[in-house]
Each structure stands twice: as structure tokens, then as C-alpha cells.
GROMACS .gro file of C-alpha atoms in nm:
model
  163
    1GLU     CA    1   2.437  -5.530  -3.692
    2SER     CA    2   2.356  -5.185  -3.550
    3GLY     CA    3   2.707  -5.098  -3.433
    4GLY     CA    4   2.630  -5.114  -3.062
    5ARG     CA    5   2.427  -5.253  -2.778
    6ARG     CA    6   2.189  -5.000  -2.623
    7ILE     CA    7   2.234  -4.863  -2.272
    8LYS     CA    8   1.913  -4.703  -2.145
    9ARG     CA    9   1.903  -4.655  -1.772
   10SER     CA   10   1.815  -4.382  -1.525
   11ILE     CA   11   1.946  -4.268  -1.190
   12TYR     CA   12   1.718  -4.073  -0.957
   13VAL     CA   13   1.850  -3.755  -0.799
   14ASP     CA   14   1.715  -3.659  -0.456
   15LEU     CA   15   1.522  -3.337  -0.526
   16SER     CA   16   1.622  -3.184  -0.193
   17THR     CA   17   1.985  -3.168  -0.309
   18ILE     CA   18   1.924  -2.968  -0.630
   19LYS     CA   19   2.039  -2.605  -0.601
   20ARG     CA   20   2.189  -2.305  -0.779
   21CYS     CA   21   2.565  -2.315  -0.804
   22THR     CA   22   2.757  -2.088  -0.569
   23PRO     CA   23   3.080  -1.918  -0.681
   24GLU     CA   24   3.269  -2.173  -0.469
   25MET     CA   25   3.098  -2.462  -0.646
   26LEU     CA   26   3.179  -2.312  -0.986
   27GLU     CA   27   3.547  -2.282  -0.891
   28ARG     CA   28   3.545  -2.645  -0.782
   29PHE     CA   29   3.372  -2.755  -1.103
   30LYS     CA   30   3.623  -2.565  -1.319
   31ARG     CA   31   3.888  -2.808  -1.195
   32ILE     CA   32   3.699  -3.106  -1.343
   33LYS     CA   33   3.851  -3.182  -1.683
   34TYR     CA   34   3.533  -3.289  -1.859
   35ILE     CA   35   3.335  -2.975  -1.773
   36ALA     CA   36   3.591  -2.696  -1.720
   37ASP     CA   37   3.511  -2.534  -2.056
   38TYR     CA   38   3.137  -2.589  -2.013
   39VAL     CA   39   3.133  -2.415  -1.674
   40GLU     CA   40   3.332  -2.118  -1.802
   41GLU     CA   41   3.128  -2.077  -2.122
   42LYS     CA   42   2.789  -2.131  -1.958
   43ASN     CA   43   2.872  -1.894  -1.672
   44GLN     CA   44   2.971  -1.622  -1.922
   45GLU     CA   45   2.655  -1.686  -2.127
   46LEU     CA   46   2.431  -1.653  -1.821
   47SER     CA   47   2.616  -1.343  -1.698
   48ARG     CA   48   2.565  -1.177  -2.038
   49TRP     CA   49   2.199  -1.275  -2.043
   50ASN     CA   50   2.145  -1.130  -1.695
   51GLN     CA   51   2.340  -0.809  -1.774
   52GLU     CA   52   2.150  -0.749  -2.100
   53ARG     CA   53   1.827  -0.754  -1.901
   54GLY     CA   54   1.959  -0.550  -1.610
   55ILE     CA   55   1.921  -0.838  -1.369
   56HIS     CA   56   2.168  -0.867  -1.082
   57MET     CA   57   2.294  -1.220  -1.001
   58SER     CA   58   2.162  -1.182  -0.645
   59ASP     CA   59   1.807  -1.157  -0.784
   60VAL     CA   60   1.720  -1.520  -0.722
   61ALA     CA   61   1.379  -1.515  -0.891
   62ASN     CA   62   1.483  -1.342  -1.213
   63ALA     CA   63   1.852  -1.415  -1.270
   64ARG     CA   64   1.961  -1.727  -1.456
   65HIS     CA   65   2.216  -1.942  -1.273
   66LEU     CA   66   2.395  -2.269  -1.330
   67THR     CA   67   2.259  -2.551  -1.116
   68ASN     CA   68   2.439  -2.847  -0.971
   69VAL     CA   69   2.208  -3.093  -1.146
   70GLY     CA   70   2.247  -2.922  -1.485
   71THR     CA   71   2.623  -2.920  -1.442
   72PHE     CA   72   2.614  -3.286  -1.338
   73ARG     CA   73   2.415  -3.368  -1.651
   74ALA     CA   74   2.676  -3.184  -1.862
   75TYR     CA   75   2.947  -3.382  -1.685
   76ILE     CA   76   2.780  -3.715  -1.763
   77GLN     CA   77   2.739  -3.612  -2.128
   78SER     CA   78   3.106  -3.520  -2.158
   79TYR     CA   79   3.215  -3.832  -1.968
   80LEU     CA   80   3.023  -4.052  -2.214
   81GLU     CA   81   3.151  -3.855  -2.514
   82ASN     CA   82   3.504  -3.934  -2.396
   83HIS     CA   83   3.440  -4.297  -2.298
   84PRO     CA   84   3.626  -4.536  -2.531
   85GLN     CA   85   3.350  -4.800  -2.518
   86VAL     CA   86   3.061  -4.565  -2.604
   87ASN     CA   87   2.983  -4.556  -2.976
   88GLN     CA   88   3.006  -4.187  -3.072
   89ASP     CA   89   2.843  -4.252  -3.410
   90MET     CA   90   2.513  -4.350  -3.252
   91THR     CA   91   2.260  -4.162  -3.037
   92LEU     CA   92   2.400  -4.034  -2.708
   93LEU     CA   93   2.158  -3.855  -2.474
   94VAL     CA   94   2.165  -3.750  -2.112
   95ARG     CA   95   1.828  -3.606  -2.022
   96HIS     CA   96   1.583  -3.534  -1.744
   97LEU     CA   97   1.264  -3.733  -1.737
   98GLU     CA   98   0.948  -3.636  -1.553
   99THR     CA   99   0.999  -3.598  -1.180
  100THR     CA  100   0.864  -3.885  -0.972
  101SER     CA  101   0.819  -3.959  -0.603
  102GLN     CA  102   1.171  -4.110  -0.619
  103GLY     CA  103   1.323  -3.782  -0.743
  104LEU     CA  104   1.448  -3.647  -1.074
  105PRO     CA  105   1.536  -3.925  -1.318
  106ILE     CA  106   1.843  -3.856  -1.529
  107GLN     CA  107   1.836  -4.097  -1.818
  108ILE     CA  108   2.150  -4.214  -1.994
  109TYR     CA  109   2.082  -4.334  -2.348
  110CYS     CA  110   2.377  -4.444  -2.555
  111PHE     CA  111   2.528  -4.746  -2.726
  112CYS     CA  112   2.816  -4.964  -2.614
  113ARG     CA  113   3.065  -5.053  -2.889
  114ASP     CA  114   3.114  -5.404  -2.754
  115LYS     CA  115   2.810  -5.621  -2.827
  116VAL     CA  116   2.927  -5.929  -2.636
  117TRP     CA  117   2.674  -5.952  -2.355
  118ALA     CA  118   2.918  -6.009  -2.065
  119ASN     CA  119   3.144  -5.724  -2.183
  120TYR     CA  120   2.845  -5.495  -2.236
  121GLU     CA  121   2.718  -5.564  -1.883
  122ARG     CA  122   3.065  -5.492  -1.736
  123ILE     CA  123   3.104  -5.167  -1.934
  124GLN     CA  124   2.752  -5.052  -1.840
  125ALA     CA  125   2.821  -5.131  -1.473
  126ASP     CA  126   3.153  -4.941  -1.486
  127ILE     CA  127   2.978  -4.636  -1.634
  128PHE     CA  128   2.710  -4.635  -1.365
  129ASP     CA  129   2.960  -4.709  -1.087
  130HIS     CA  130   3.140  -4.392  -1.191
  131ILE     CA  131   2.824  -4.180  -1.223
  132LEU     CA  132   2.694  -4.290  -0.882
  133ALA     CA  133   3.031  -4.231  -0.716
  134ILE     CA  134   3.083  -3.884  -0.869
  135ALA     CA  135   2.735  -3.744  -0.784
  136PRO     CA  136   2.844  -3.623  -0.435
  137GLU     CA  137   3.111  -3.406  -0.603
  138PHE     CA  138   2.817  -3.204  -0.737
  139ASP     CA  139   2.654  -3.190  -0.392
  140LEU     CA  140   2.387  -3.431  -0.514
  141ARG     CA  141   2.246  -3.742  -0.352
  142ILE     CA  142   2.103  -4.032  -0.545
  143PHE     CA  143   1.758  -4.129  -0.421
  144GLN     CA  144   1.722  -4.450  -0.225
  145ASN     CA  145   1.423  -4.567  -0.026
  146PRO     CA  146   1.498  -4.568   0.347
  147THR     CA  147   1.652  -4.890   0.468
  148GLY     CA  148   1.643  -5.065   0.804
  149GLY     CA  149   1.983  -4.905   0.876
  150ASP     CA  150   1.836  -4.558   0.819
  151PHE     CA  151   1.557  -4.623   1.068
  152ARG     CA  152   1.803  -4.771   1.317
  153THR     CA  153   2.027  -4.463   1.291
  154LEU     CA  154   1.727  -4.233   1.340
  155SER     CA  155   1.607  -4.436   1.637
  156ASP     CA  156   1.957  -4.441   1.792
  157SER     CA  157   1.998  -4.063   1.754
  158ARG     CA  158   1.660  -4.002   1.915
  159MET     CA  159   1.752  -4.227   2.206
  160ARG     CA  160   2.077  -4.030   2.253
  161GLY     CA  161   1.894  -3.700   2.206
  162THR     CA  162   2.120  -3.602   1.915
  163GLU     CA  163   1.868  -3.565   1.635
   0.00000   0.00000   0.00000
């Protein structure tokens, strides 16, 4: 009866991969359809803010910069706003939750138009498949506990002296 089935799920971004955007990253991001305007407008906004306060962009502590995780969050928001199966008349949020030992949770909260359970599960999986696959384009890694393969690779590199 509500007009949609709720999607409420988080992905965890590896904190060690979060960084300020470089000019090269911004050029790369401007070629992504869903965020080209966002990157341009936000970059101009931050440049104005820094100039009004006499802060040079190289002043890391005081200048405001775009970050890869903030830009990724904007991308997810735009992706969902353009997704044909996401109900645009209901709440749509992409937000950070409190940082945990697994990283920075980015929560996706929206509603799927299709309420048939099997279709809803497929649509939700497609959305998260895309989000997980696109994260490396923003120089981000999704957190995952180390696996046996990770320990094997580490052990093998130590044995070869290539760590």
C-alpha cells in the first residue's frame, strides 16, 4: 500500500582509501554522466569559499576540498535518482553512518517501485552490484575482513621476499 518496498542497506568503505580529490581525479569524475555537474558546481563553490577567506588550495588543513568518498556518495544519490525502479516519490537517502571498525558505512535508504519479493530482491541486488563494482573508480575499496586467500598471498610474498 505504501508505493514501494524499502531498501535499507549499507556498504563499508575502507577508511584508508578516503582522500581529498586531486585535479586528475576531478577531471576523471567530470566524465561520469551522473556527477559531471555536481563536480563542476561543487568545485566552484569550494574555490569561492577558499578565495573569500584567502585560503590557498594547497593549504591542506584550512582549505575545503572535494573528497573521493563525498563524490562517491553524490554519485550513488544521482544513480538512484535516475534508476527506473527506485520510487522517486518516497524517501531517498544516501548517508554516512558512524564509523566502525569495519570502516565508514554508507547507507542507502530508498524504496523499490516493484513490491513483488523476487523482483525486489533482484533489483536491490542489481543496485548493490553496481555500487560495489563502481567504488574502485573513485579510488575506494569496500571493507572486507581478511580471508584465507589474503593470508596465503601475504605468506607467499614473504616467502619470496617480495613484501
